[in-house]
Short mmCIF file of C-alpha atoms in Angstrom, two decimals:
data_model
loop_
_atom_site.label_atom_id
_atom_site.label_comp_id
_atom_site.label_asym_id
_atom_site.label_seq_id
_atom_site.Cartn_x
_atom_site.Cartn_y
_atom_site.Cartn_z
CA MET A 1 16.88 25.31 13.36
CA VAL A 2 15.39 25.86 10.13
CA ASN A 3 17.30 29.01 9.63
CA LEU A 4 20.53 27.39 10.26
CA ILE A 5 19.63 24.48 7.84
CA TRP A 6 18.42 26.83 5.20
CA ALA A 7 21.62 28.91 5.43
CA LEU A 8 24.04 26.20 5.67
CA LEU A 9 22.69 24.19 2.58
CA ALA A 10 23.12 27.26 0.28
CA VAL A 11 26.40 28.39 1.86
CA ILE A 12 28.07 24.81 1.92
CA GLY A 13 26.89 24.49 -1.77
CA ILE A 14 28.36 27.83 -3.11
CA ILE A 15 31.65 27.14 -1.32
CA TYR A 16 31.75 23.69 -2.64
CA ALA A 17 30.90 24.94 -6.10
CA ALA A 18 33.74 27.69 -5.84
CA PHE A 19 36.33 24.79 -5.27
CA ASN A 20 35.01 22.25 -7.88
CA GLY A 21 34.05 24.42 -10.75
CA THR A 22 30.57 23.67 -10.54
CA MET A 23 29.17 27.33 -10.14
CA GLU A 24 27.52 27.26 -13.71
CA GLU A 25 25.41 24.33 -12.51
CA VAL A 26 24.63 26.29 -9.33
CA ASN A 27 23.51 29.21 -11.27
CA LYS A 28 21.37 27.20 -13.62
CA ALA A 29 19.88 25.33 -10.69
CA ILE A 30 18.90 28.60 -8.90
CA PHE A 31 16.79 30.07 -11.66
CA GLU A 32 15.41 26.86 -12.63
CA THR A 33 14.21 26.25 -9.00
CA LEU A 34 12.48 29.54 -9.08
CA ASP A 35 10.22 28.57 -11.92
CA GLU A 36 9.68 25.04 -10.45
CA ALA A 37 8.63 26.48 -7.03
CA ILE A 38 5.98 28.73 -8.75
CA MET A 39 4.69 25.86 -10.82
CA ILE A 40 4.59 23.64 -7.69
CA THR A 41 2.57 26.50 -5.79
CA LEU A 42 0.19 26.90 -8.57
CA SER A 43 -0.52 23.22 -8.98
CA LEU A 44 -0.83 22.97 -5.33
CA ALA A 45 -3.12 26.20 -5.32
CA GLY A 46 -5.38 24.14 -7.73
CA VAL A 47 -5.56 21.14 -5.39
CA LEU A 48 -5.98 23.50 -2.13
CA ILE A 49 -8.77 25.65 -3.79
CA PHE A 50 -10.71 22.35 -4.84
CA TRP A 51 -10.43 20.28 -1.64
CA LEU A 52 -10.83 23.21 0.80
CA GLY A 53 -14.10 24.04 -0.87
CA LEU A 54 -15.33 20.54 -0.95
CA MET A 55 -14.24 20.04 2.73
CA LYS A 56 -16.02 23.22 3.63
CA ILE A 57 -19.24 21.59 2.28
CA ALA A 58 -18.34 18.29 4.16
CA GLU A 59 -18.12 20.67 7.40
CA GLU A 60 -21.27 22.21 6.96
CA ALA A 61 -23.17 18.95 5.99
CA GLY A 62 -21.74 17.56 9.40
CA LEU A 63 -19.69 14.95 7.65
CA LEU A 64 -16.38 16.00 9.45
CA LYS A 65 -17.93 15.96 12.74
CA GLY A 66 -19.16 12.57 12.09
CA LEU A 67 -15.82 11.31 11.16
CA ALA A 68 -14.59 12.95 14.30
CA LYS A 69 -17.12 11.18 16.48
CA ILE A 70 -16.21 7.77 14.93
CA PHE A 71 -12.49 7.97 15.72
CA ARG A 72 -12.63 10.09 18.78
CA PRO A 73 -11.33 7.69 21.31
CA VAL A 74 -8.16 7.30 19.24
CA VAL A 75 -7.60 10.89 18.11
CA LYS A 76 -8.20 12.13 21.78
CA ARG A 77 -5.27 10.08 22.91
CA ILE A 78 -2.99 11.29 20.27
CA PHE A 79 -4.14 14.99 20.43
CA PRO A 80 -5.02 15.39 24.16
CA ASP A 81 -4.77 19.27 23.80
CA ILE A 82 -7.74 19.84 21.37
CA PRO A 83 -10.98 20.35 22.84
CA GLU A 84 -13.76 17.91 21.95
CA ASN A 85 -16.02 18.95 18.96
CA HIS A 86 -13.37 21.38 17.81
CA PRO A 87 -13.31 21.52 13.80
CA ALA A 88 -9.38 20.74 14.00
CA LEU A 89 -10.39 17.17 14.72
CA GLY A 90 -12.45 16.72 11.55
CA TYR A 91 -9.75 18.02 9.46
CA ILE A 92 -6.86 16.13 11.10
CA LEU A 93 -8.86 12.90 10.54
CA SER A 94 -9.59 13.84 7.02
CA ASN A 95 -5.78 14.25 6.56
CA MET A 96 -4.89 10.95 8.17
CA THR A 97 -7.48 9.14 6.11
CA ALA A 98 -6.35 10.69 2.80
CA ASN A 99 -2.76 9.87 3.67
CA MET A 100 -3.58 6.32 4.50
CA PHE A 101 -5.08 5.80 0.94
CA GLY A 102 -2.14 7.42 -0.70
CA LEU A 103 -4.25 10.57 -1.78
CA GLY A 104 -1.42 12.93 -1.02
CA ASN A 105 -3.13 15.59 -3.13
CA ALA A 106 -6.19 15.47 -0.88
CA ALA A 107 -4.24 15.08 2.22
CA THR A 108 -2.08 18.33 2.07
CA PRO A 109 -5.19 20.75 2.06
CA MET A 110 -6.78 18.84 4.96
CA GLY A 111 -3.72 19.12 6.85
CA LEU A 112 -2.99 22.74 6.09
CA LYS A 113 -6.57 23.50 7.26
CA ALA A 114 -6.17 21.58 10.54
CA MET A 115 -2.95 23.57 10.87
CA LYS A 116 -4.85 26.61 10.68
CA GLU A 117 -7.37 25.44 13.10
CA LEU A 118 -4.67 24.69 15.45
CA LYS A 119 -3.36 28.12 15.24
CA ASN A 120 -6.55 29.63 16.08
CA LEU A 121 -6.67 27.32 19.18
CA SER A 122 -3.08 28.45 20.19
CA GLY A 123 -2.87 31.98 18.92
CA SER A 124 0.69 32.16 18.92
CA ASP A 125 3.49 31.74 16.16
CA HIS A 126 5.15 29.05 18.12
CA ALA A 127 4.42 25.61 17.19
CA SER A 128 1.83 24.11 19.69
CA ARG A 129 1.96 20.57 21.08
CA SER A 130 -0.72 19.50 18.81
CA MET A 131 1.00 21.03 15.73
CA ILE A 132 4.20 19.03 16.33
CA THR A 133 2.17 15.87 16.76
CA LEU A 134 0.27 16.45 13.48
CA LEU A 135 3.71 17.08 11.65
CA ALA A 136 5.16 13.84 13.06
CA ILE A 137 2.36 11.81 11.87
CA ASN A 138 2.58 13.36 8.43
CA THR A 139 6.30 13.18 8.01
CA SER A 140 6.55 9.44 9.13
CA SER A 141 3.92 8.76 6.32
CA LEU A 142 0.69 7.09 6.92
CA THR A 143 0.57 5.59 3.28
CA LEU A 144 -1.01 1.90 3.44
CA ILE A 145 -1.09 1.96 -0.43
CA PRO A 146 2.03 3.30 -2.07
CA THR A 147 0.41 3.95 -5.42
CA THR A 148 3.48 5.89 -6.93
CA VAL A 149 5.78 3.19 -6.22
CA ILE A 150 3.47 0.46 -7.56
CA ALA A 151 3.32 2.42 -10.63
CA ILE A 152 7.02 2.84 -11.05
CA ARG A 153 7.31 -0.93 -10.39
CA MET A 154 4.98 -1.86 -13.10
CA LYS A 155 6.63 0.39 -15.62
CA TYR A 156 9.94 -1.71 -14.99
CA GLY A 157 8.33 -4.87 -15.43
CA ALA A 158 8.05 -6.06 -11.92
CA VAL A 159 6.57 -9.60 -11.77
CA ASP A 160 4.49 -8.69 -8.77
CA PRO A 161 4.39 -4.78 -8.56
CA THR A 162 2.36 -4.99 -5.10
CA SER A 163 4.76 -7.38 -3.32
CA ILE A 164 6.29 -4.48 -1.44
CA VAL A 165 2.74 -3.40 0.13
CA SER A 166 2.97 -5.53 3.11
CA ALA A 167 6.29 -4.54 3.89
CA THR A 168 5.61 -0.92 3.24
CA ILE A 169 2.65 -1.11 5.56
CA LEU A 170 4.78 -2.79 8.24
CA ALA A 171 7.61 -0.04 7.85
CA THR A 172 5.09 2.75 8.05
CA LEU A 173 3.53 1.42 10.98
CA ILE A 174 6.59 1.12 12.78
CA SER A 175 7.81 4.66 11.65
CA THR A 176 4.45 6.20 12.61
CA CYS A 177 4.57 4.64 16.07
CA ALA A 178 8.22 5.68 16.47
CA ALA A 179 7.21 9.23 15.49
CA LEU A 180 4.45 9.48 18.12
CA LEU A 181 6.74 8.01 20.79
CA ILE A 182 9.54 10.45 19.80
CA ASP A 183 7.10 13.31 19.87
CA ARG A 184 5.85 12.34 23.30
CA TYR A 185 9.39 12.11 24.48
CA PHE A 186 10.03 15.53 23.39
CA TYR A 187 7.00 16.98 24.84
CA TYR A 188 7.60 15.73 28.26
CA ARG A 189 11.30 16.94 28.05
CA ARG A 190 10.02 20.43 27.09
CA LYS A 191 7.47 20.40 29.89
CA ARG A 192 10.22 19.34 32.29
CA ALA A 193 12.66 21.89 31.16
CA PHE A 194 9.68 24.40 31.49
CA ARG A 195 9.11 23.61 35.16
CA ILE A 196 12.65 23.96 36.18
CA MET B 1 -7.17 0.32 -8.43
CA ILE B 2 -9.04 1.66 -5.45
CA SER B 3 -7.73 5.16 -5.59
CA ILE B 4 -9.21 5.68 -9.12
CA TRP B 5 -12.77 5.17 -7.23
CA LEU B 6 -11.96 6.84 -4.01
CA ILE B 7 -11.89 10.49 -4.90
CA PRO B 8 -14.99 10.52 -7.10
CA ALA B 9 -16.80 8.57 -4.26
CA ILE B 10 -15.79 11.22 -1.74
CA ILE B 11 -17.05 13.94 -4.04
CA LEU B 12 -20.25 11.95 -4.38
CA ILE B 13 -20.94 11.35 -0.78
CA VAL B 14 -20.24 15.04 -0.10
CA LEU B 15 -22.43 16.52 -2.50
CA VAL B 16 -25.38 14.10 -1.96
CA THR B 17 -25.30 14.45 1.72
CA ALA B 18 -25.11 18.28 1.35
CA THR B 19 -28.09 18.43 -1.26
CA LEU B 20 -30.16 16.01 0.97
CA LYS B 21 -29.53 18.62 3.92
CA LYS B 22 -30.32 21.57 1.70
CA ILE B 23 -27.08 23.09 2.08
CA PRO B 24 -26.31 25.59 -0.76
CA SER B 25 -23.40 23.36 -1.75
CA TYR B 26 -22.02 25.49 -4.64
CA GLU B 27 -21.97 28.78 -2.59
CA VAL B 28 -20.52 27.07 0.44
CA PHE B 29 -17.78 25.50 -1.87
CA VAL B 30 -16.64 29.01 -3.22
CA GLU B 31 -16.56 30.28 0.21
CA GLY B 32 -14.33 27.45 1.42
CA SER B 33 -12.29 27.23 -1.69
CA LYS B 34 -11.27 31.01 -1.36
CA GLU B 35 -9.15 30.07 1.73
CA GLY B 36 -7.10 27.85 -0.69
CA ILE B 37 -5.75 30.74 -2.67
CA GLN B 38 -4.69 32.54 0.47
CA ILE B 39 -2.79 29.42 1.82
CA ALA B 40 -1.30 28.89 -1.61
CA ILE B 41 0.21 32.54 -1.77
CA SER B 42 1.26 32.65 1.77
CA LEU B 43 3.21 29.34 1.07
CA LEU B 44 5.23 30.42 -1.86
CA PRO B 45 7.97 32.40 -0.06
CA PHE B 46 8.69 29.53 2.22
CA LEU B 47 8.67 26.84 -0.55
CA LEU B 48 10.64 28.77 -2.94
CA GLY B 49 13.31 29.88 -0.26
CA MET B 50 13.67 26.29 0.82
CA MET B 51 13.68 24.72 -2.73
CA VAL B 52 16.52 27.24 -3.77
CA SER B 53 18.77 26.21 -0.84
CA ILE B 54 18.34 22.54 -1.63
CA ALA B 55 18.92 23.21 -5.24
CA ILE B 56 22.17 24.93 -4.68
CA PHE B 57 23.36 22.27 -2.09
CA GLN B 58 22.49 19.52 -4.86
CA ALA B 59 23.73 21.18 -8.02
CA SER B 60 27.08 22.23 -6.59
CA GLY B 61 27.87 18.42 -6.02
CA ALA B 62 28.22 18.90 -2.20
CA MET B 63 25.51 16.52 -1.63
CA GLY B 64 27.08 13.83 -3.68
CA ALA B 65 30.37 14.41 -1.77
CA ILE B 66 28.92 14.03 1.56
CA LEU B 67 27.35 10.82 0.54
CA LYS B 68 30.49 9.27 -0.39
CA VAL B 69 31.96 9.86 2.91
CA PHE B 70 29.14 7.39 4.19
CA ASP B 71 30.13 4.78 1.67
CA PRO B 72 32.44 2.67 3.63
CA LEU B 73 30.35 2.79 6.75
CA MET B 74 27.42 1.29 4.98
CA SER B 75 29.21 -1.48 3.27
CA MET B 76 30.48 -2.33 6.93
CA ILE B 77 26.99 -3.06 8.05
CA GLY B 78 26.30 -4.99 4.85
CA VAL B 79 23.81 -2.74 3.28
CA PRO B 80 24.27 -1.92 -0.26
CA GLU B 81 25.74 1.42 -0.73
CA GLU B 82 23.61 2.37 -3.75
CA ILE B 83 20.68 2.82 -1.28
CA LEU B 84 22.19 5.29 0.93
CA PRO B 85 21.63 8.42 -1.21
CA LEU B 86 18.12 7.56 -1.16
CA ALA B 87 17.78 7.40 2.59
CA PHE B 88 19.57 10.60 3.02
CA ILE B 89 17.81 12.56 0.40
CA ARG B 90 14.28 11.31 1.34
CA PRO B 91 13.65 13.71 4.20
CA ILE B 92 15.01 16.49 2.18
CA SER B 93 13.74 16.60 -1.42
CA GLY B 94 10.73 14.37 -2.47
CA THR B 95 11.43 15.01 -6.45
CA ALA B 96 14.91 14.00 -6.00
CA ALA B 97 13.88 10.96 -3.92
CA LEU B 98 11.28 9.85 -6.51
CA SER B 99 13.78 10.06 -9.28
CA MET B 100 16.37 8.15 -7.22
CA THR B 101 13.96 5.51 -6.49
CA THR B 102 12.85 5.12 -10.16
CA GLU B 103 16.71 5.03 -11.23
CA LEU B 104 17.32 2.42 -8.66
CA ILE B 105 14.25 0.29 -9.79
CA ARG B 106 15.23 0.72 -13.46
CA THR B 107 18.90 -0.16 -12.83
CA PHE B 108 18.54 -3.16 -10.47
CA GLY B 109 15.26 -4.40 -11.46
CA PRO B 110 12.05 -4.21 -9.06
CA GLU B 111 12.76 -7.62 -7.90
CA SER B 112 16.21 -7.12 -6.80
CA PHE B 113 16.88 -6.47 -3.09
CA ILE B 114 17.98 -2.77 -3.89
CA GLY B 115 14.79 -2.43 -5.92
CA GLN B 116 12.56 -3.79 -3.21
CA LEU B 117 14.43 -1.73 -0.45
CA ALA B 118 13.93 1.39 -2.48
CA SER B 119 10.09 0.87 -2.94
CA VAL B 120 9.59 0.23 0.61
CA MET B 121 11.74 3.19 1.69
CA GLN B 122 10.05 5.52 -0.56
CA GLY B 123 6.67 4.32 0.57
CA SER B 124 7.18 4.39 4.08
CA THR B 125 8.75 7.71 4.69
CA ASP B 126 7.81 11.20 3.59
CA THR B 127 9.76 14.46 2.91
CA THR B 128 10.04 15.80 6.32
CA LEU B 129 11.56 19.21 5.24
CA TYR B 130 8.98 19.89 2.78
CA ILE B 131 6.08 19.06 4.99
CA ILE B 132 7.40 21.33 7.79
CA THR B 133 8.05 24.13 5.28
CA VAL B 134 4.54 23.67 4.03
CA TYR B 135 2.60 23.23 6.99
CA PHE B 136 4.26 25.85 9.19
CA GLY B 137 4.75 28.32 6.31
CA ALA B 138 0.87 28.13 5.57
CA VAL B 139 0.09 29.29 8.92
CA GLY B 140 2.96 31.58 9.60
CA ILE B 141 4.60 29.36 12.55
CA LYS B 142 8.09 30.97 13.29
CA ARG B 143 9.05 28.87 16.19
CA MET B 144 8.95 25.25 15.07
CA GLY B 145 10.03 23.81 18.51
CA ASP B 146 11.06 20.14 18.12
CA ALA B 147 8.99 19.52 15.10
CA LEU B 148 12.29 19.05 12.82
CA LYS B 149 14.19 16.65 15.43
CA VAL B 150 10.79 14.65 15.80
CA GLY B 151 10.41 14.26 12.02
CA LEU B 152 14.16 13.50 11.18
CA LEU B 153 14.32 11.06 14.12
CA ALA B 154 11.19 9.35 12.83
CA ASP B 155 12.59 9.27 9.31
CA LEU B 156 15.77 7.49 10.64
CA VAL B 157 13.47 4.84 12.50
CA GLY B 158 11.47 4.39 9.25
CA ILE B 159 14.63 3.85 6.98
CA ILE B 160 16.18 1.49 9.54
CA ALA B 161 12.71 -0.40 9.90
CA SER B 162 12.44 -0.82 6.03
CA ILE B 163 16.11 -2.21 5.92
CA ILE B 164 15.38 -4.75 8.65
CA ILE B 165 11.86 -5.85 7.10
CA VAL B 166 13.13 -6.16 3.50
CA LEU B 167 16.01 -8.02 4.88
CA ILE B 168 13.68 -10.48 6.56
CA LEU B 169 11.16 -10.71 3.91
CA PHE B 170 13.02 -10.71 0.63
CA SER B 171 16.58 -12.04 1.10
#
C-alpha cells in the first residue's frame, strides 16, 4: 500500500505539473526536499543519540522496568502479545509518557527503540500485531499539552492561549480510543481471514 | 511551563539513580547512544523518498486542486472550507500542517471558530504517514499490514471529533 501511495503522489504531481506549467516549482521542490530530508535526519540523529543513551542508563538502573511494573495492567491489555518483563514494555511506556507531555523529541527515540525490541520479538519483516498497535497509538497522538499550538496562539495575541487544551485532550482521547478499537477490528479481521 | 522542567528532571532522576546504583553511567550512555546513529542512518532513505514524493505532489499544485473538489461538500455540512486543507494535509505532512495552522490562526485570529478548530485539530492528531515511514523504516519493516488503514481511519475520527467538540464548546 505504501508503494502505491508513494508512486501515486509523485506520478500525479508530475502529470499535473506537465499540464499546468508548474514543472519549475516541482524541480525546485525536489532538490530543496533532498536538503531538507538530510537536515531532518541530522537533527533527528542528535535527538536519537542523546535519548537512546540516556534511556540505556535508565534501563540499566531499572527505571524502565519500574515504569513498566506500575502500568503493567493497562499495557498488558493494549499489548497482549508482549511477554511480561520484556524490555519493549519499558520503551513503549516511555514513548507514551513523553507523547502525553508533548515531548515529541523524546518520544520518537523511545518509539523507535520499542519498535526494534518488537522486531527482535517477532523476527520477521512483517509488521506484527504489537507494532501496528504501537503505531496506532502514536498516529492518533497522545498529546495532553499541545505546547507548539499554545506557542503559536500566544504569538498571534490570543486572550487565552490555553483555552483549547481541554478540547484537545477530549479530541485526543476520542481519537486514541478509536485508534485502539480500529486496530482491534483489523486484528480480528486478519485472524479470521487467516483461519479460513 | 511544565515541559521546560520535565526534560531536565528526567535527566536528573536517571543520572542520580544510576549513580546511586553504581552504574558506569557515562560508558552506558555512549554504548546506548551508538544505536541512535545506526537508526538515523537506516532511516534516511525512507524519509527522503517519502518527502520527495510529497513535495512533488504539493509543488505541482495537484494537492490544491484536489482540495478544491471537496469545497462544496464541506460548505454543505456547514464546516468552514478554510479548515479542509488542514484536515487533509495533517496525516501527510507535519511541516505543511503546522504552517497551515499558523496561517489560519494568523488570518482569522486565535479566538475565532476557525482558529480554535485549527488549534484542536493540530493538537489532537499526528502525521500518520511520517510516523509510519520513520517507525517502520528504522527497523526495516517491509510489510506494514493494516497499519496505514488504522492510522488514517484514526485520523478521520480525530478530525471529526475535533470539529464536533469545537462546535459544542466554542460556537
